PDB file of C-alpha atoms in Angstrom:
ATOM      1  CA  UNK A   1      -1.146  -7.358  25.630  1.00 46.00           C
ATOM      2  CA  UNK A   2      -2.981  -4.836  23.486  1.00 55.00           C
ATOM      3  CA  UNK A   3      -5.997  -4.723  25.544  1.00 64.00           C
ATOM      4  CA  UNK A   4      -6.722  -8.557  25.526  1.00 69.00           C
ATOM      5  CA  UNK A   5      -7.527 -10.080  29.018  1.00 75.00           C
ATOM      6  CA  UNK A   6      -5.466 -13.176  28.846  1.00 77.00           C
ATOM      7  CA  UNK A   7      -7.594 -14.673  31.699  1.00 80.00           C
ATOM      8  CA  UNK A   8     -10.881 -14.390  29.775  1.00 80.00           C
ATOM      9  CA  UNK A   9      -9.303 -16.438  26.738  1.00 83.00           C
ATOM     10  CA  UNK A  10      -8.205 -19.086  29.191  1.00 83.00           C
ATOM     11  CA  UNK A  11     -11.763 -19.477  30.895  1.00 88.00           C
ATOM     12  CA  UNK A  12     -12.530 -22.419  28.779  1.00 95.00           C
ATOM     13  CA  UNK A  13     -10.343 -25.475  27.808  1.00 95.00           C
ATOM     14  CA  UNK A  14     -10.108 -26.730  24.345  1.00 96.00           C
ATOM     15  CA  UNK A  15     -12.072 -29.652  25.279  1.00 97.00           C
ATOM     16  CA  UNK A  16     -15.057 -27.690  26.984  1.00 98.00           C
ATOM     17  CA  UNK A  17     -15.025 -25.356  23.992  1.00 98.00           C
ATOM     18  CA  UNK A  18     -15.284 -28.429  21.394  1.00 98.00           C
ATOM     19  CA  UNK A  19     -17.868 -30.282  23.245  1.00 98.00           C
ATOM     20  CA  UNK A  20     -20.075 -27.056  23.582  1.00 98.00           C
ATOM     21  CA  UNK A  21     -19.823 -26.545  19.868  1.00 98.00           C
ATOM     22  CA  UNK A  22     -20.568 -30.323  18.892  1.00 98.00           C
ATOM     23  CA  UNK A  23     -16.745 -30.822  17.612  1.00 98.00           C
ATOM     24  CA  UNK A  24     -15.481 -34.333  17.475  1.00 97.00           C
ATOM     25  CA  UNK A  25     -11.896 -34.901  18.696  1.00 95.00           C
ATOM     26  CA  UNK A  26     -10.908 -36.493  15.431  1.00 97.00           C
ATOM     27  CA  UNK A  27     -11.843 -33.223  13.498  1.00 98.00           C
ATOM     28  CA  UNK A  28      -9.313 -30.559  12.472  1.00 98.00           C
ATOM     29  CA  UNK A  29     -10.925 -27.297  12.971  1.00 98.00           C
ATOM     30  CA  UNK A  30     -10.037 -24.067  11.080  1.00 98.00           C
ATOM     31  CA  UNK A  31     -11.358 -20.728  12.169  1.00 98.00           C
ATOM     32  CA  UNK A  32     -11.896 -17.860   9.827  1.00 98.00           C
ATOM     33  CA  UNK A  33     -13.730 -14.477   9.901  1.00 96.00           C
ATOM     34  CA  UNK A  34     -15.805 -14.872   6.923  1.00 96.00           C
ATOM     35  CA  UNK A  35     -16.258 -11.490   4.824  1.00 92.00           C
ATOM     36  CA  UNK A  36     -16.771 -11.033   1.135  1.00 80.00           C
ATOM     37  CA  UNK A  37     -13.172  -9.743   0.247  1.00 74.00           C
ATOM     38  CA  UNK A  38     -11.332  -7.842   3.008  1.00 87.00           C
ATOM     39  CA  UNK A  39     -10.653 -11.000   5.257  1.00 93.00           C
ATOM     40  CA  UNK A  40      -9.441 -12.991   2.461  1.00 95.00           C
ATOM     41  CA  UNK A  41     -12.454 -15.348   2.270  1.00 97.00           C
ATOM     42  CA  UNK A  42     -12.405 -15.939  -1.499  1.00 97.00           C
ATOM     43  CA  UNK A  43      -8.824 -17.202  -1.029  1.00 97.00           C
ATOM     44  CA  UNK A  44      -9.974 -19.445   1.917  1.00 98.00           C
ATOM     45  CA  UNK A  45     -12.679 -20.837  -0.550  1.00 98.00           C
ATOM     46  CA  UNK A  46     -10.259 -21.624  -3.362  1.00 98.00           C
ATOM     47  CA  UNK A  47      -7.592 -23.092  -0.918  1.00 98.00           C
ATOM     48  CA  UNK A  48     -10.267 -25.602   0.573  1.00 98.00           C
ATOM     49  CA  UNK A  49     -11.343 -26.615  -3.062  1.00 98.00           C
ATOM     50  CA  UNK A  50      -7.893 -27.524  -3.756  1.00 98.00           C
ATOM     51  CA  UNK A  51      -7.205 -29.117  -0.261  1.00 98.00           C
ATOM     52  CA  UNK A  52      -6.484 -32.927  -0.358  1.00 97.00           C
ATOM     53  CA  UNK A  53      -6.238 -34.693   2.860  1.00 97.00           C
ATOM     54  CA  UNK A  54      -7.541 -37.962   4.709  1.00 97.00           C
ATOM     55  CA  UNK A  55      -8.240 -35.910   7.793  1.00 97.00           C
ATOM     56  CA  UNK A  56     -11.702 -34.923   8.748  1.00 98.00           C
ATOM     57  CA  UNK A  57     -11.529 -31.019   8.374  1.00 98.00           C
ATOM     58  CA  UNK A  58     -14.242 -28.485   9.694  1.00 98.00           C
ATOM     59  CA  UNK A  59     -14.275 -24.878   8.555  1.00 98.00           C
ATOM     60  CA  UNK A  60     -15.772 -22.716  11.359  1.00 98.00           C
ATOM     61  CA  UNK A  61     -16.592 -19.292  10.426  1.00 98.00           C
ATOM     62  CA  UNK A  62     -18.024 -16.079  12.362  1.00 97.00           C
ATOM     63  CA  UNK A  63     -19.674 -13.054  10.920  1.00 96.00           C
ATOM     64  CA  UNK A  64     -21.074 -13.717   7.478  1.00 96.00           C
ATOM     65  CA  UNK A  65     -22.923 -17.018   6.680  1.00 97.00           C
ATOM     66  CA  UNK A  66     -22.973 -19.158   3.604  1.00 98.00           C
ATOM     67  CA  UNK A  67     -19.758 -17.602   1.916  1.00 97.00           C
ATOM     68  CA  UNK A  68     -18.108 -21.158   2.133  1.00 98.00           C
ATOM     69  CA  UNK A  69     -21.000 -23.277   1.049  1.00 98.00           C
ATOM     70  CA  UNK A  70     -19.373 -24.346  -2.172  1.00 98.00           C
ATOM     71  CA  UNK A  71     -16.936 -26.668  -0.152  1.00 98.00           C
ATOM     72  CA  UNK A  72     -19.534 -28.429   1.990  1.00 98.00           C
ATOM     73  CA  UNK A  73     -18.831 -31.729  -0.197  1.00 96.00           C
ATOM     74  CA  UNK A  74     -15.298 -31.579   0.992  1.00 96.00           C
ATOM     75  CA  UNK A  75     -15.314 -30.265   4.508  1.00 98.00           C
ATOM     76  CA  UNK A  76     -17.730 -29.651   7.178  1.00 98.00           C
ATOM     77  CA  UNK A  77     -18.818 -25.961   7.236  1.00 98.00           C
ATOM     78  CA  UNK A  78     -19.915 -24.518  10.613  1.00 98.00           C
ATOM     79  CA  UNK A  79     -21.098 -21.030  10.114  1.00 98.00           C
ATOM     80  CA  UNK A  80     -21.578 -19.352  13.580  1.00 98.00           C
ATOM     81  CA  UNK A  81     -22.726 -15.914  12.498  1.00 98.00           C
ATOM     82  CA  UNK A  82     -21.954 -12.674  14.788  1.00 97.00           C
ATOM     83  CA  UNK A  83     -20.540 -13.729  18.078  1.00 97.00           C
ATOM     84  CA  UNK A  84     -20.590 -11.860  21.459  1.00 96.00           C
ATOM     85  CA  UNK A  85     -17.085 -12.036  23.431  1.00 93.00           C
ATOM     86  CA  UNK A  86     -17.854 -15.292  25.224  1.00 96.00           C
ATOM     87  CA  UNK A  87     -18.755 -17.139  21.985  1.00 97.00           C
ATOM     88  CA  UNK A  88     -15.688 -15.887  20.199  1.00 96.00           C
ATOM     89  CA  UNK A  89     -13.464 -17.146  23.102  1.00 96.00           C
ATOM     90  CA  UNK A  90     -15.294 -20.608  23.035  1.00 98.00           C
ATOM     91  CA  UNK A  91     -14.791 -20.777  19.082  1.00 98.00           C
ATOM     92  CA  UNK A  92     -11.042 -19.552  19.354  1.00 97.00           C
ATOM     93  CA  UNK A  93     -10.274 -22.198  21.941  1.00 97.00           C
ATOM     94  CA  UNK A  94     -12.143 -24.815  20.044  1.00 98.00           C
ATOM     95  CA  UNK A  95     -10.283 -24.340  16.853  1.00 98.00           C
ATOM     96  CA  UNK A  96      -6.804 -25.997  15.873  1.00 97.00           C
ATOM     97  CA  UNK A  97      -5.829 -23.320  13.309  1.00 97.00           C
ATOM     98  CA  UNK A  98      -6.615 -19.702  12.516  1.00 97.00           C
ATOM     99  CA  UNK A  99      -6.842 -18.704   9.183  1.00 98.00           C
ATOM    100  CA  UNK A 100      -6.493 -14.762   8.566  1.00 96.00           C
ATOM    101  CA  UNK A 101      -5.275 -14.218   5.120  1.00 95.00           C
ATOM    102  CA  UNK A 102      -6.447 -10.602   4.947  1.00 94.00           C
ATOM    103  CA  UNK A 103      -5.624  -8.475   1.845  1.00 91.00           C
ATOM    104  CA  UNK A 104      -5.179  -5.460   4.157  1.00 83.00           C
ATOM    105  CA  UNK A 105      -4.564  -5.200   8.008  1.00 81.00           C
ATOM    106  CA  UNK A 106      -3.119  -2.508  10.048  1.00 79.00           C
ATOM    107  CA  UNK A 107      -2.811  -4.634  13.351  1.00 85.00           C
ATOM    108  CA  UNK A 108      -4.977  -7.798  13.417  1.00 86.00           C
ATOM    109  CA  UNK A 109      -6.476  -8.295  16.698  1.00 88.00           C
ATOM    110  CA  UNK A 110      -7.976 -11.613  16.027  1.00 91.00           C
ATOM    111  CA  UNK A 111      -4.608 -12.847  15.036  1.00 92.00           C
ATOM    112  CA  UNK A 112      -3.337 -11.917  18.615  1.00 90.00           C
ATOM    113  CA  UNK A 113      -6.392 -13.313  20.217  1.00 92.00           C
ATOM    114  CA  UNK A 114      -5.556 -16.797  18.487  1.00 93.00           C
ATOM    115  CA  UNK A 115      -1.958 -16.634  19.451  1.00 92.00           C
ATOM    116  CA  UNK A 116      -3.223 -16.035  23.098  1.00 90.00           C
ATOM    117  CA  UNK A 117      -5.076 -19.364  22.723  1.00 92.00           C
ATOM    118  CA  UNK A 118      -2.068 -21.192  21.292  1.00 92.00           C
ATOM    119  CA  UNK A 119      -3.451 -21.398  17.960  1.00 95.00           C
ATOM    120  CA  UNK A 120      -1.120 -21.158  14.669  1.00 95.00           C
ATOM    121  CA  UNK A 121      -2.328 -18.253  12.555  1.00 96.00           C
ATOM    122  CA  UNK A 122      -2.046 -18.164   8.925  1.00 97.00           C
ATOM    123  CA  UNK A 123      -1.459 -14.847   7.048  1.00 95.00           C
ATOM    124  CA  UNK A 124      -0.600 -13.316   3.917  1.00 95.00           C
ATOM    125  CA  UNK A 125       2.594 -11.689   3.480  1.00 93.00           C
ATOM    126  CA  UNK A 126       1.157  -8.170   2.663  1.00 90.00           C
ATOM    127  CA  UNK A 127       0.100  -6.394   5.648  1.00 84.00           C
ATOM    128  CA  UNK A 128       0.880  -5.700   9.442  1.00 85.00           C
ATOM    129  CA  UNK A 129      -0.010  -9.432  10.173  1.00 89.00           C
ATOM    130  CA  UNK A 130       3.560 -10.981   9.601  1.00 86.00           C
ATOM    131  CA  UNK A 131       4.765  -8.426  12.131  1.00 85.00           C
ATOM    132  CA  UNK A 132       1.902  -8.924  14.535  1.00 87.00           C
ATOM    133  CA  UNK A 133       2.166 -12.585  14.506  1.00 87.00           C
ATOM    134  CA  UNK A 134       6.202 -12.637  14.051  1.00 85.00           C
ATOM    135  CA  UNK A 135       5.705 -14.838  11.102  1.00 81.00           C
ATOM    136  CA  UNK A 136       7.176 -17.203  10.032  1.00 79.00           C
ATOM    137  CA  UNK A 137       8.640 -17.785  13.665  1.00 77.00           C
ATOM    138  CA  UNK A 138       5.079 -17.726  15.176  1.00 76.00           C
ATOM    139  CA  UNK A 139       2.367 -17.199  12.491  1.00 80.00           C
ATOM    140  CA  UNK A 140       2.390 -19.277   9.254  1.00 92.00           C
ATOM    141  CA  UNK A 141       3.289 -16.927   6.243  1.00 94.00           C
ATOM    142  CA  UNK A 142       1.922 -17.591   2.911  1.00 96.00           C
ATOM    143  CA  UNK A 143       2.226 -15.437  -0.588  1.00 96.00           C
ATOM    144  CA  UNK A 144      -0.166 -12.594  -0.920  1.00 96.00           C
ATOM    145  CA  UNK A 145      -3.549 -13.630  -2.693  1.00 96.00           C
ATOM    146  CA  UNK A 146      -2.190 -17.070  -3.360  1.00 98.00           C
ATOM    147  CA  UNK A 147      -4.907 -19.625  -2.677  1.00 98.00           C
ATOM    148  CA  UNK A 148      -2.468 -22.506  -3.718  1.00 98.00           C
ATOM    149  CA  UNK A 149       0.136 -21.319  -1.269  1.00 98.00           C
ATOM    150  CA  UNK A 150      -2.533 -21.091   1.298  1.00 98.00           C
ATOM    151  CA  UNK A 151      -4.139 -24.431   0.577  1.00 98.00           C
ATOM    152  CA  UNK A 152      -0.459 -25.986   0.815  1.00 98.00           C
ATOM    153  CA  UNK A 153      -0.194 -24.187   4.448  1.00 97.00           C
ATOM    154  CA  UNK A 154      -3.366 -25.539   5.529  1.00 98.00           C
ATOM    155  CA  UNK A 155      -2.636 -29.148   4.415  1.00 97.00           C
ATOM    156  CA  UNK A 156       0.762 -28.802   6.266  1.00 96.00           C
ATOM    157  CA  UNK A 157      -0.898 -27.671   9.357  1.00 96.00           C
ATOM    158  CA  UNK A 158      -3.900 -30.035   9.061  1.00 97.00           C
ATOM    159  CA  UNK A 159      -1.671 -33.049   8.715  1.00 95.00           C
ATOM    160  CA  UNK A 160       0.941 -31.965  11.436  1.00 87.00           C
ATOM    161  CA  UNK A 161       0.515 -34.592  14.143  1.00 71.00           C
ATOM    162  CA  UNK A 162       2.297 -32.178  16.636  1.00 66.00           C
ATOM    163  CA  UNK A 163       0.107 -30.295  19.095  1.00 48.00           C
TER     164      UNK A 163
END
C-alpha cells in the first residue's frame, strides 16, 4: 500500500497513543501538518476561529509551531514539532480527525497514513487528494480554500457520535 508498513501503523492502540500524549478521552483531537501556506494552515486557523461546539477540541500539529496560537482561547493547541516515524505513528493513532486541506498535492502520503489508522481525512476539492482518499466516500471533501466549508466539516465530524 504505497510503501506504508501497515503493521507499523497498528503498533500502538488509540488508547495507548492518547495516554502517551496526555490526551483525555473526552477530547476530540484534530491533527494537522502545520505549514504557512501549502498545507492549508491559514484555512485551518480561520475554520477553528469560526468553529462553535460544546465539545472539548484539541488541535494537534506537527512540523511548524505557533501557527495556530490565535485559537488557543477556543481549543487546546498541541504543537508537537518535527516528528520521527514512531512519533508520527503515535500522533496519527491518537487523533480522531486528520485535516489535510492542502492547496496543492500530487498524492498525499499523510492522508493515506491517516486512512491506515482509520481516521477520517478532510481535504480540499482541488488536488489529487480527493482521488487518494476516495472523497467523498472515504475522505471528507470541502470546497477549495473555503474556511467556512472547512469549519462546517470539522463541526460535523467533531459532533458526530459514531466511532
